[in-house]
Every structure is written in C-alpha cells, then in structure tokens.
C-alpha cells in the first residue's frame, strides 16, 4: 500500500509539471517543496471511487474568490492523492470538495459553478476542511466531515465559493474540527465527550444530518436520484434557489434550521448509516456545542464579549464547585476562551478586584476587557459582599490586571451590571444598586463620573448605538434611558410593552431591541437572588406575562406593541447579527428565539420586522441549554450563550457550568462590538 501511494503521488506531481513549467519554477523560487495530501472518500465504511476531488484555497476577504490548488480522482478503493504547492500564507483556509459521479441535467447537476466552486458530476458533493488543525496522514471525506464544513463555514459561502475576512473565516475552519475528525471521519473529540457526547442530543442530531446526506450519496452505487431530489427540494429555503448539491443543501439547512425539519428527519431515517441518530424529529436543525473550559472554572457564566481575534471573554458569578449543595462565594476570575472554545493561554485570569461578576463584561477599542463586580455569591458564603460590589476590573489583552487589587472604585459604581464600550474607548457602567450610570471617558478610570438617571430603577442592560449613544434598561422601572455620547441625559422611554426589561442591543440603523422578561426581578437593591429564583421557577410552570421584545426606533419612539412568539419564554440576553436579525436568550425553557429585524431582505419572503423566524412555539430548542443570560454573536457567525444557572437553581450554588454555541447560525459580527453590528 505504501508503494502504491508513492506511485500515485509521483503521478500527481508529474501531472502538475506537465500542465506547465511555472509550477516547478514557483516551488524553486519560494524554496517550498510540493506538498502531498493522501485521502479517501467514503460513505460510512463504503469507499467511493470515481469522485472528482479538488483542493481549494478559500478567498481572503469578502471580495476574494477561492483558487484551485490541486485535483485528483478517487480510485475504486476511494483513495486519492493531492499534490500541491503550499500557500505562502500560513493562515490560508484550505478545503476539499469531492464530487461523485451522477446523472447530468438541471435537477441533478453539480455543474462547474455552484456556490462552492468547481466540480462536475451529480448532486452528491462531500467536503472536508484541512485548515484549523494539523493535517492528518490520510484525510477522510465523508458525510460527517461535510456536515461539519457546511455548518462551521455556512456564513462564508457565495456564488464564487468560500471566502471571508479574518478572523471569522479561519476561526470557522477551526470550529469544524470540533464536530468531525478529518483523520477518521468519525465524531470529533469535542462533540464526543462531556459536556457533550451522551449528555445532550447534539451528537445524535449530527449523525442524523450525516444520514440525510447519505440518503443521496447512495452508499457507493452512485447517486440515489429520488432521495437526492427530495433532499434538494426540502432544503430549499423559502424564496431561495434550489440547492444544486448536498453540500449547499446542508448550508441552507444551517441557515434556516426550522424549515421542513420533520420532513428532513423522515428522509434521514431512511439511511441510518451513522449511529446513534435522533429517535424523533427535532424542532430545528441547530447544532449546539457545549464548552466547559478546563472543567473546573465555569460556575455561573453571566455574559460574553469578543475581542478582535474572536476570543470570548466571559464573566463568572461564583467560585467553581460541582456540588449545588456546597455554598460558594463570588467568582474571582474572568475567563477567556479561544474561538474554538478552549482556554486561551494563561486563562482564567485573576486579580484586579474581581468578585462575583454578573452580566457585565465588555472589550474596549484598545482590546482591554472590563468586568463588572456585582458581588454574586451563594447562600452560606461567609464573606460580606458589600465592600466588593462597588467596582469594575480591567484586564490587558494578555490577561494582566490593569485595575488595582480593589478594582476601579470610581464614579459611584454600585452593584454594577451591564457594561458597554464605544469607538472612542469610553466605557459605560449600569449601576443596578444606585439608579445611575458611570461614564469612564476613553477608558481612563481617574476621569470617571456618575450620571444620575432618575427615570431608571435598577439599571441593568447597556448598549451603544452607531451614533455613540448609550441605551440602558431599567428592570425596576419598566423603562429605557438614552444618553448622548458625552453623558448628557436624553430621552426616557416607556410603553411599547417594556416590562421587567433586561438585555438591550442596537442594530445598524440605531434602533434598540429590548428583552422583556415580564416577571424577573434582578437581585439588586430591594431584591435578592432568591426572589429571582422564585420568579424564574414560577415562570417555568405557567403563563409568562409580558415575555416579549420591544423595538425602540432610533428617535426614541417605541413600536406600540411588543413582539412575541418564536420561543420567547423568559427573555434575557439579546443580540443583533450582521444581517440585523435579532437573537434572544431565555432564562428558562431551553430555547433561543430569532426574530426578523429591520432588514427585511434578510428574512423569509413576506416577513415583517419582529416576526419570529424560529419555530413559533419552541424557538430553537436544545437540551444543552439551561437558564441562559448572556447571548452574543462572534465574527464566525456562531451564537454563544451562557448557561448561567441550573434548571433547578439551588441557591447555595445555582451556577451552570457551560457555554453553549449554535454553530454557524447567525450572520457574523465584527469584534469588539463598539456600537451596533456591521457585516464583516
């Protein structure tokens, strides 16, 4: 076998040289020898011969297109060798497409165009990513690796192929390796092990998606025409073009996971090639991965903020303990995760006055991370939190504390919750315990000043709009306050369904979106964490009055009626993606809601602003979710949520222990977020 591979590699390289002398000259000029990648195309354990295999370098930037690095055809045993020149750029994203032979024609042709570029043959197209992990000795291209590519890179496809800006596209390539192992074609270690694996249904769902593609691939007998037609018809998004191949069909499912979910499940069940698979149809085909860090650091993650590299900074309520019956004191670390969900070098970080951080975390224009020290702790902790709940902490990008050991105790900070930063470097603090906002000009804590906001009681969520204005929710006053960039108080907003509001997000046009929990009192001032727990548990068991989202126009005028449905249950965190679509976390119900935003072109045909895109009764559900607070969207289009509390929140230690990521679900957002979203 080793001799056979050597012969094939030599043949591939000779074919490149025959194509033109420039290849050899280029290798010599750059001092880089040709690379050879062995691989195999399979469906389950069945080899797929005759596949046209093409290696691409993805386009760098939204305007760039991919380029072909090598081509080969799989032998009867499915194996192939790609000989190519390594790109000069070590960060280049490389991916492989395998087009299986099949009937030509308008319904089944992969053609030479297609949204992923290249390839001929039928509609059965498989894929794998080479970048983002060490290249395996033998690359496996199968249905699992295809689903991984389609979801992780779903937001970087276009008429000319895969392309996108950094860091979003390279980060997405890395995330694909959390789903499928390209060296074996099996389940990747991240998906296979706790806190994923048998603990959630995501692994079975991932296998079902692979089975869906296998129904078209046909197990080595060529394409299964009827199944392929059925798949391409069902995957077609409302108002969109019919996908031309299995890969694009999976991308379309990732973009609209609630569309035809039950019918797609029925088709997947016809070819149970990958097990375990789902026993029943999901409400939506979202792929939810859980990240647990080092396994002993996350305890009550509150919110998330992304830096310019797409790394996630996470606030943490409590000191870690896996036992909910053990009293825990306030968390004294800020967490930093790589885009692929692993601890960043040196993380978690300590010092700088950290204690019991809540909902407040942000990254400023210089890359510093700021954390609000609310003073959270479990019942039974012997520490008096009063002296510790009056500061914010600041960290350099490498995790070095920039605030003093007691934190920045400036500008009237009291039980701080929401934080926001603008393009000038100014940081804003919502003081839940003081009915005020603290403004830190250009991130200089020595110049911080308190701004009273009498129209607010229990200021909580904070967001900056594209004009630099601050929007702050008042959980205890059913109101929102708008402040000018210089800190002067502008309009106070009431009505529009505002009821126990929590999270605030702004869109590209300067509108504000506010999540209304309806019944949840935040634990500051005259409310306790026990009051919040009682309200949350009561909300789980019955009607949830007021659970909705309010849209406030950029001029401060609320839309008269709030938006409901789409899985809104106990709304908390809210974020707007690069298409101005609105995403909402829930502090109960194990689901995420998605609403049509102000850009109707990004919504299904006929939809109006505020109309739910997620299934009306369930939203996008996942048994990997618990009680979620923070929700944010990264530069790769992944939706991150904080499992803040357990479903049964025992108050000695109610904290959840995971972050949950909906892979490739949203339009990417540049980071850090300094005033409304924008497409990368």
XYZ file of C-alpha atoms in Angstrom:
680
model
C 0.000 0.000 0.000
C 2.878 2.369 0.845
C 4.446 1.751 -2.594
C 1.054 2.333 -4.291
C 0.651 5.710 -2.553
C 4.136 6.726 -3.608
C 3.368 5.891 -7.229
C 0.133 7.888 -7.077
C 1.855 10.905 -5.530
C 4.563 10.834 -8.181
C 1.944 10.626 -10.902
C 0.039 13.565 -9.447
C 3.159 15.709 -9.288
C 4.135 14.786 -12.846
C 0.665 15.786 -13.982
C 1.131 19.200 -12.401
C 4.531 19.618 -14.050
C 3.050 18.624 -17.403
C 0.437 21.314 -17.010
C 3.135 23.950 -17.183
C 6.738 24.629 -16.098
C 5.663 27.502 -13.855
C 4.751 25.088 -11.015
C 8.279 23.756 -10.630
C 9.768 27.211 -11.047
C 7.482 28.601 -8.389
C 8.483 25.880 -5.925
C 12.137 26.616 -6.507
C 11.647 30.357 -6.271
C 9.924 30.163 -2.919
C 12.065 27.364 -1.516
C 8.949 25.356 -0.642
C 8.750 21.742 -1.775
C 5.450 20.400 -3.105
C 3.023 19.057 -0.514
C 1.170 15.783 -0.823
C -2.096 15.000 0.929
C -3.396 11.445 0.973
C -7.103 10.938 1.411
C -10.093 8.684 0.975
C -13.722 9.363 0.010
C -16.227 7.216 1.857
C -19.866 6.910 2.808
C -19.817 5.207 6.180
C -17.423 2.298 5.585
C -18.131 2.139 1.844
C -15.376 3.548 -0.416
C -16.477 5.897 -3.170
C -14.474 5.612 -6.364
C -14.582 7.929 -9.328
C -15.058 11.089 -7.272
C -13.515 14.277 -8.620
C -11.548 15.641 -5.657
C -10.490 19.302 -5.672
C -8.382 21.152 -3.121
C -9.125 24.885 -2.790
C -7.626 27.835 -1.016
C -10.520 29.970 0.214
C -10.770 33.603 -0.774
C -9.325 36.041 1.727
C -11.869 38.790 2.243
C -15.449 39.198 1.098
C -14.378 40.160 -2.442
C -11.856 37.390 -2.960
C -12.602 34.064 -4.576
C -11.128 30.626 -3.970
C -8.435 29.162 -6.173
C -7.735 25.582 -7.115
C -4.547 24.094 -5.668
C -4.889 20.504 -6.877
C -7.234 17.967 -8.438
C -7.400 14.183 -8.333
C -9.868 11.364 -8.921
C -10.554 8.735 -6.292
C -9.572 5.164 -7.104
C -12.046 2.269 -6.715
C -10.991 1.970 -3.072
C -11.871 5.646 -2.573
C -8.276 6.797 -2.136
C -6.649 9.803 -3.755
C -3.502 11.912 -3.540
C -3.373 15.687 -3.925
C -0.036 17.197 -4.868
C 0.077 20.965 -4.487
C 2.169 23.971 -3.612
C 1.711 25.128 -0.054
C 0.274 28.654 0.182
C 2.727 31.251 1.402
C 0.147 32.416 3.927
C 0.128 30.052 6.947
C -3.350 31.315 7.839
C -4.899 30.379 4.496
C -8.040 28.262 4.717
C -7.900 25.067 2.647
C -10.860 22.833 1.929
C -11.546 19.791 -0.218
C -14.616 19.025 -2.334
C -15.407 15.546 -3.623
C -17.976 15.427 -6.443
C -19.427 11.988 -7.008
C -20.379 10.784 -10.485
C -24.041 11.017 -11.327
C -26.580 11.937 -13.959
C -26.329 15.318 -15.614
C -29.270 17.623 -16.054
C -30.896 20.616 -14.452
C -32.146 18.747 -11.375
C -29.051 16.727 -10.631
C -26.056 18.527 -11.998
C -23.302 19.793 -9.760
C -22.023 21.686 -12.777
C -18.827 23.677 -12.814
C -20.207 26.624 -10.946
C -22.132 26.119 -7.731
C -21.729 28.185 -4.619
C -18.651 26.259 -3.509
C -16.860 26.351 -6.848
C -15.571 23.719 -9.231
C -16.545 20.122 -9.668
C -18.676 18.175 -12.082
C -20.864 15.103 -11.751
C -24.086 14.718 -9.782
C -25.660 16.388 -6.797
C -23.761 14.260 -4.260
C -20.959 16.510 -3.061
C -18.863 15.860 0.034
C -16.356 18.157 1.727
C -13.708 18.450 4.424
C -11.577 21.240 5.867
C -7.803 20.875 6.005
C -7.131 24.124 7.879
C -7.717 24.776 11.567
C -5.979 21.602 12.760
C -2.923 19.569 11.902
C -3.401 17.796 8.590
C -3.990 14.063 9.156
C -1.868 11.410 7.427
C -4.981 10.428 5.499
C -7.841 12.861 5.048
C -11.294 11.290 5.234
C -14.043 12.955 3.205
C -17.496 11.680 4.138
C -20.944 12.854 5.206
C -19.813 13.771 8.729
C -16.961 15.974 7.531
C -19.394 17.541 5.057
C -21.889 18.493 7.761
C -19.024 19.963 9.796
C -17.931 22.131 6.866
C -21.466 23.184 5.988
C -22.328 24.374 9.494
C -18.998 25.865 10.578
C -18.447 27.698 7.262
C -22.106 28.326 6.481
C -21.708 32.102 6.622
C -18.762 32.268 4.241
C -20.231 30.839 1.045
C -21.156 32.719 -2.084
C -21.577 32.347 -5.844
C -17.835 32.009 -6.351
C -17.026 29.720 -3.442
C -15.742 30.041 0.116
C -14.378 33.451 1.060
C -14.400 35.768 4.018
C -12.443 38.128 6.234
C -10.214 37.336 9.155
C -10.553 36.266 11.871
C -14.033 34.948 11.093
C -13.235 32.512 8.299
C -10.048 30.964 9.797
C -11.802 30.645 13.159
C -14.725 28.908 11.479
C -12.367 26.406 9.885
C -11.071 25.536 13.347
C -14.569 25.062 14.711
C -15.324 22.473 12.026
C -12.809 20.210 13.765
C -14.943 20.303 16.930
C -17.618 18.391 15.031
C -15.887 15.851 12.781
C -12.460 14.187 12.922
C -10.948 14.529 9.461
C -8.410 11.783 10.193
C -11.044 9.132 10.849
C -14.295 10.529 9.503
C -15.742 9.998 12.962
C -17.083 12.261 15.670
C -14.561 14.848 16.877
C -13.330 14.665 20.456
C -15.136 17.870 21.472
C -18.521 16.576 20.321
C -17.905 13.037 21.585
C -17.002 13.841 25.214
C -18.661 15.639 28.146
C -20.130 18.207 28.418
C -21.367 16.985 25.000
C -21.411 13.313 23.997
C -24.207 11.356 25.637
C -25.145 14.338 27.830
C -27.021 16.116 25.014
C -28.757 15.163 21.769
C -26.329 17.100 19.547
C -24.171 14.086 18.665
C -27.235 12.112 17.566
C -28.508 15.119 15.622
C -25.140 15.483 13.897
C -25.294 11.821 12.852
C -28.835 12.306 11.575
C -27.657 15.183 9.398
C -24.910 12.902 8.032
C -27.559 10.233 7.354
C -29.575 12.833 5.480
C -26.686 13.286 3.061
C -26.064 9.547 2.905
C -29.575 9.101 1.532
C -28.408 10.955 -1.560
C -24.872 9.580 -1.768
C -26.270 6.080 -2.123
C -23.543 4.032 -0.471
C -21.195 3.595 -3.400
C -23.827 2.823 -6.042
C -23.856 6.348 -7.444
C -26.464 8.904 -6.502
C -29.871 7.841 -5.268
C -31.854 10.063 -7.605
C -35.193 10.197 -5.816
C -33.628 10.776 -2.408
C -31.393 13.493 -3.839
C -34.317 15.270 -5.413
C -36.225 15.023 -2.148
C -33.294 16.421 -0.159
C -32.716 19.342 -2.500
C -36.420 20.183 -2.551
C -36.781 20.092 1.246
C -33.586 22.051 1.897
C -34.577 24.872 -0.421
C -35.112 27.975 1.683
C -38.303 29.987 1.211
C -37.699 32.405 -1.637
C -34.286 30.935 -2.377
C -32.843 28.937 -5.238
C -32.952 25.176 -5.113
C -29.554 23.939 -3.906
C -27.545 22.161 -6.570
C -25.795 19.639 -4.344
C -25.747 18.025 -0.915
C -23.210 20.449 0.497
C -25.205 23.541 -0.415
C -28.354 21.821 0.819
C -26.751 21.396 4.239
C -25.671 25.048 4.252
C -29.269 26.040 3.531
C -30.483 23.878 6.427
C -27.969 25.575 8.721
C -29.275 28.991 7.638
C -32.929 28.084 8.185
C -32.880 25.151 10.629
C -36.597 25.199 11.407
C -37.719 24.858 7.779
C -39.143 21.419 6.886
C -37.458 19.941 9.982
C -39.800 16.950 10.329
C -39.725 16.007 6.643
C -35.922 16.175 6.605
C -35.844 13.847 9.611
C -38.024 11.341 7.802
C -35.608 11.338 4.879
C -32.588 10.945 7.165
C -34.207 7.951 8.854
C -34.212 6.039 5.548
C -30.409 5.668 5.642
C -29.223 5.053 9.239
C -25.571 4.813 8.281
C -24.268 6.786 11.263
C -25.359 5.929 14.807
C -26.593 6.898 17.322
C -29.127 9.010 15.478
C -32.131 11.010 16.638
C -35.164 8.904 17.601
C -37.602 11.633 16.590
C -37.696 14.800 14.544
C -36.152 17.933 16.081
C -37.991 21.240 16.108
C -34.975 22.724 14.326
C -31.634 21.500 12.995
C -29.447 23.831 15.033
C -26.129 22.271 16.088
C -25.462 23.226 19.728
C -21.992 22.557 21.146
C -21.238 22.963 24.842
C -17.856 24.239 26.043
C -16.735 23.569 29.603
C -13.243 25.061 29.578
C -10.867 23.142 31.817
C -13.813 21.513 33.588
C -13.411 23.336 36.879
C -13.728 27.048 36.161
C -17.214 27.876 34.835
C -19.758 28.415 37.606
C -22.495 30.825 36.654
C -21.150 32.385 33.439
C -23.050 35.654 33.050
C -22.198 37.205 29.717
C -19.710 37.151 26.851
C -17.701 39.748 24.928
C -15.461 39.125 21.913
C -12.110 40.717 21.193
C -10.657 41.477 17.767
C -9.359 37.913 17.407
C -12.758 36.373 18.114
C -11.745 35.212 21.593
C -14.576 35.132 24.144
C -14.180 36.928 27.482
C -16.680 35.546 29.984
C -17.848 36.893 33.344
C -18.312 34.279 36.085
C -20.682 34.554 39.069
C -19.253 32.020 41.517
C -16.176 30.100 42.568
C -16.328 26.713 40.923
C -17.810 23.743 42.754
C -19.716 20.931 41.013
C -21.982 20.301 44.014
C -25.043 22.601 44.147
C -25.367 21.912 47.875
C -21.942 23.366 48.702
C -22.068 27.110 49.487
C -19.895 29.078 47.083
C -18.538 32.593 47.324
C -18.118 35.057 44.482
C -16.092 34.183 41.430
C -12.630 35.740 41.365
C -11.654 35.057 37.775
C -12.501 36.216 34.287
C -12.449 33.525 31.646
C -11.059 33.795 28.147
C -11.829 31.164 25.535
C -10.338 30.755 22.096
C -12.790 30.835 19.158
C -12.816 27.021 19.288
C -13.882 27.001 22.944
C -10.616 26.211 24.728
C -8.873 28.195 27.432
C -6.720 30.954 25.974
C -3.062 30.907 27.083
C -2.834 31.782 30.774
C -6.599 31.814 31.299
C -8.508 32.066 33.548
C -7.234 35.407 34.854
C -7.386 36.689 38.406
C -6.839 39.871 40.364
C -7.821 43.441 39.616
C -10.615 43.397 42.216
C -12.708 40.630 40.653
C -15.561 39.352 42.800
C -18.903 37.844 41.854
C -19.172 39.306 38.348
C -22.667 39.311 36.864
C -23.963 40.376 33.446
C -21.285 42.978 32.817
C -18.338 42.283 30.523
C -17.094 44.223 27.507
C -13.976 44.734 25.393
C -12.979 48.296 24.581
C -11.457 49.820 21.459
C -7.918 49.154 22.728
C -8.614 45.489 23.442
C -8.880 45.779 27.223
C -11.515 43.606 28.872
C -13.740 45.158 31.559
C -15.736 43.164 34.109
C -18.449 44.436 36.478
C -18.081 43.206 40.068
C -21.688 42.753 41.136
C -20.909 40.730 44.255
C -22.746 37.496 43.424
C -22.288 34.687 45.939
C -24.230 31.647 47.077
C -26.200 31.355 50.271
C -23.906 30.339 53.092
C -20.809 32.190 51.885
C -19.276 33.903 54.937
C -17.911 36.906 53.006
C -19.631 40.281 53.282
C -20.021 41.337 49.624
C -20.835 44.991 50.369
C -17.243 46.297 50.035
C -16.656 44.161 46.932
C -19.682 45.109 44.826
C -18.624 48.673 44.035
C -16.014 48.313 41.327
C -15.130 47.202 37.836
C -11.990 45.306 36.861
C -9.861 45.916 33.787
C -7.509 43.479 32.038
C -4.964 43.821 29.255
C -5.445 41.565 26.205
C -2.978 39.066 27.699
C -4.942 38.898 30.969
C -2.720 41.164 33.049
C -4.845 43.108 35.565
C -4.811 46.854 34.839
C -7.101 47.791 37.723
C -5.784 47.879 41.317
C -6.334 44.968 43.743
C -9.597 46.539 44.932
C -10.762 47.244 41.362
C -11.708 50.635 39.961
C -13.952 52.034 42.706
C -14.817 55.249 40.950
C -17.742 57.292 39.671
C -20.385 55.990 42.074
C -20.233 52.370 40.933
C -22.664 50.242 42.954
C -23.686 46.658 42.151
C -22.696 47.143 38.507
C -24.330 45.015 35.844
C -24.354 45.864 32.129
C -21.203 47.279 30.511
C -20.749 48.810 27.066
C -17.885 50.464 25.195
C -17.832 52.875 22.243
C -15.382 53.598 19.450
C -13.664 56.389 21.398
C -12.695 53.964 24.146
C -15.289 55.244 26.603
C -16.732 52.562 28.897
C -20.215 52.752 30.407
C -21.386 51.039 33.598
C -25.029 50.422 34.567
C -25.240 50.742 38.350
C -28.061 48.423 39.342
C -27.700 49.401 43.002
C -27.553 53.167 42.546
C -30.008 54.117 39.766
C -27.171 55.720 37.869
C -24.664 55.203 35.077
C -20.915 55.629 35.364
C -19.061 57.043 32.369
C -15.342 56.252 32.037
C -14.046 58.588 29.287
C -11.570 56.909 26.927
C -11.202 54.125 29.469
C -9.454 56.434 31.949
C -10.828 55.455 35.362
C -9.367 58.578 37.006
C -11.851 60.660 34.995
C -14.913 58.516 35.738
C -18.075 60.295 36.789
C -21.524 59.247 37.882
C -24.546 60.223 35.785
C -27.861 60.000 37.702
C -30.722 58.531 35.665
C -33.862 59.176 37.731
C -36.061 57.652 35.035
C -34.481 54.261 35.726
C -34.744 51.953 38.696
C -32.285 49.061 38.744
C -30.328 49.923 35.580
C -29.307 46.638 34.038
C -28.624 46.141 30.311
C -26.459 48.572 28.322
C -25.672 49.002 24.622
C -24.083 51.681 22.433
C -25.609 52.543 19.055
C -23.740 53.559 15.864
C -24.030 57.245 16.839
C -22.285 56.603 20.164
C -25.407 56.977 22.288
C -25.970 54.702 25.276
C -29.207 52.774 25.833
C -29.855 51.420 29.344
C -32.760 49.288 30.574
C -34.439 49.845 33.936
C -35.563 46.466 35.267
C -37.411 48.008 38.192
C -38.985 50.912 36.300
C -40.137 49.302 33.025
C -38.207 51.924 31.113
C -35.166 52.632 28.942
C -32.920 55.694 29.176
C -30.963 57.169 26.256
C -27.760 59.113 26.976
C -25.715 61.129 24.491
C -22.111 60.180 23.812
C -20.928 62.937 26.170
C -23.041 61.549 29.016
C -25.866 64.067 28.882
C -29.268 62.572 29.572
C -31.577 62.497 26.573
C -34.890 60.707 26.236
C -36.537 58.344 28.717
C -38.664 55.672 27.035
C -41.695 53.901 28.476
C -44.507 51.904 26.912
C -44.098 49.607 23.940
C -44.515 46.574 26.198
C -41.489 47.304 28.418
C -41.932 45.014 31.405
C -39.075 43.946 33.673
C -36.603 44.617 30.828
C -33.134 43.080 30.904
C -30.918 42.908 27.812
C -30.512 45.695 25.240
C -28.960 45.519 21.770
C -28.751 48.025 18.938
C -28.886 47.421 15.211
C -27.057 49.020 12.293
C -29.716 51.733 11.925
C -29.560 52.906 15.529
C -32.701 51.162 16.754
C -32.702 49.469 20.148
C -34.096 45.999 20.864
C -35.029 45.287 24.483
C -35.822 41.884 26.000
C -38.750 41.929 28.412
C -38.583 39.120 30.948
C -42.055 40.059 32.130
C -41.574 38.732 35.665
C -37.880 38.559 36.593
C -36.609 40.996 39.284
C -32.835 41.430 39.133
C -31.200 40.873 42.548
C -30.076 44.388 43.433
C -31.467 46.996 45.792
C -34.526 45.517 47.480
C -34.477 42.230 45.522
C -32.392 39.129 46.203
C -31.148 36.186 44.192
C -33.811 34.157 45.957
C -36.501 36.469 44.576
C -35.108 35.947 41.089
C -35.076 32.165 41.573
C -38.668 32.131 42.835
C -39.863 34.167 39.854
C -37.948 32.001 37.381
C -39.316 28.740 38.767
C -42.832 30.178 38.839
C -42.392 31.267 35.227
C -41.426 27.738 34.239
C -44.743 26.350 35.381
C -47.311 28.647 33.871
C -48.098 31.659 31.769
C -45.306 34.184 31.383
C -46.998 37.575 31.177
C -45.032 40.233 29.386
C -42.384 37.930 27.880
C -41.580 39.843 24.694
C -39.165 42.075 22.811
C -39.645 45.825 22.413
C -38.315 47.735 19.402
C -37.437 51.371 20.087
C -36.770 53.421 16.971
C -33.587 55.473 16.770
C -35.563 58.624 17.598
C -36.617 57.088 20.929
C -40.138 56.135 19.881
C -41.185 52.586 20.827
C -43.208 50.471 18.453
C -46.653 50.359 20.116
C -46.894 46.592 20.512
C -44.030 44.323 21.598
C -43.067 41.215 19.652
C -43.874 37.753 20.980
C -43.620 34.154 19.811
C -40.703 32.368 18.242
C -39.849 30.683 21.530
C -39.746 33.781 23.749
C -40.124 32.381 27.254
C -38.219 34.359 29.897
C -36.208 36.683 27.645
C -32.852 37.898 28.971
C -29.886 38.430 26.646
C -30.428 39.892 23.193
C -28.071 40.442 20.257
C -28.357 41.645 16.662
C -26.345 39.877 13.977
C -24.679 41.187 10.824
C -27.969 40.930 8.900
C -29.792 42.926 11.615
C -31.606 39.743 12.647
C -32.456 39.616 16.372
C -31.484 36.727 18.681
C -32.836 36.296 22.219
C -31.750 34.046 25.106
C -34.226 32.781 27.680
C -33.799 32.271 31.425
C -35.901 29.133 31.097
C -37.463 26.900 28.504
C -34.165 25.666 26.974
C -34.571 27.587 23.747
C -33.358 30.537 21.678
C -35.658 32.894 19.785
C -34.867 34.522 16.441
C -36.828 37.475 15.074
C -36.845 39.271 11.752
C -35.064 42.621 12.117
C -35.318 45.837 10.160
C -33.546 44.410 7.090
C -36.437 42.516 5.537
C -34.220 41.251 2.719
C -32.500 39.010 5.290
C -35.827 37.472 6.378
C -38.025 34.875 4.670
C -40.240 36.361 1.940
C -43.271 38.191 3.270
C -41.938 38.544 6.813
C -42.265 41.786 8.742
C -39.997 43.328 11.359
C -40.324 41.474 14.656
C -41.943 38.391 13.168
C -40.449 35.174 14.564
C -38.153 33.216 12.246
C -37.608 30.441 14.790
C -40.493 27.964 15.251
C -43.398 29.790 16.904
C -43.917 27.508 19.905
C -40.478 26.085 20.634
C -37.945 28.513 19.218
C -34.628 26.804 18.552
C -34.577 24.309 21.443
C -31.619 22.378 22.830
C -31.242 20.082 25.798
C -27.750 21.532 26.148
C -29.244 24.841 27.310
C -30.176 25.643 30.880
C -31.017 29.107 32.254
C -29.377 31.487 29.831
C -28.470 35.108 30.438
C -25.829 36.390 28.027
C -26.106 35.841 24.273
C -23.566 37.204 21.795
C -22.524 36.555 18.174
C -18.906 36.118 17.108
C -17.077 37.023 13.862
C -17.692 33.493 12.507
C -21.463 33.652 12.898
C -21.663 31.421 15.962
C -24.261 32.279 18.610
C -22.775 31.947 22.116
C -24.957 31.573 25.205
C -24.143 31.465 28.908
C -25.664 28.620 30.942
C -25.846 30.963 33.911
C -27.982 28.971 36.343
C -29.026 25.357 36.551
C -32.583 24.462 35.665
C -33.207 23.822 39.381
C -31.255 26.729 40.926
C -30.331 25.704 44.490
C -29.221 28.993 45.980
C -26.152 27.686 47.792
C -24.610 27.205 44.327
C -27.071 27.732 41.462
C -24.475 28.257 38.739
C -24.402 26.469 35.407
C -21.129 25.125 34.074
C -21.105 25.576 30.298
C -21.141 27.929 27.386
C -23.346 26.802 24.506
C -22.603 27.649 20.875
C -25.062 27.374 17.982
C -22.591 26.691 15.184
C -22.867 28.941 12.122
C -26.404 30.018 12.992
C -26.120 33.808 12.568
C -24.609 36.412 10.284
C -21.096 37.247 11.576
C -20.444 40.383 13.625
C -17.056 42.145 13.826
C -15.448 42.386 17.246
C -15.107 44.089 19.575
C -18.648 45.397 19.436
C -18.499 49.164 19.810
C -21.893 50.379 18.642
C -24.339 48.316 16.641
C -23.497 45.365 14.398
C -21.989 45.518 10.952
C -21.211 42.860 8.407
C -17.514 41.915 8.474
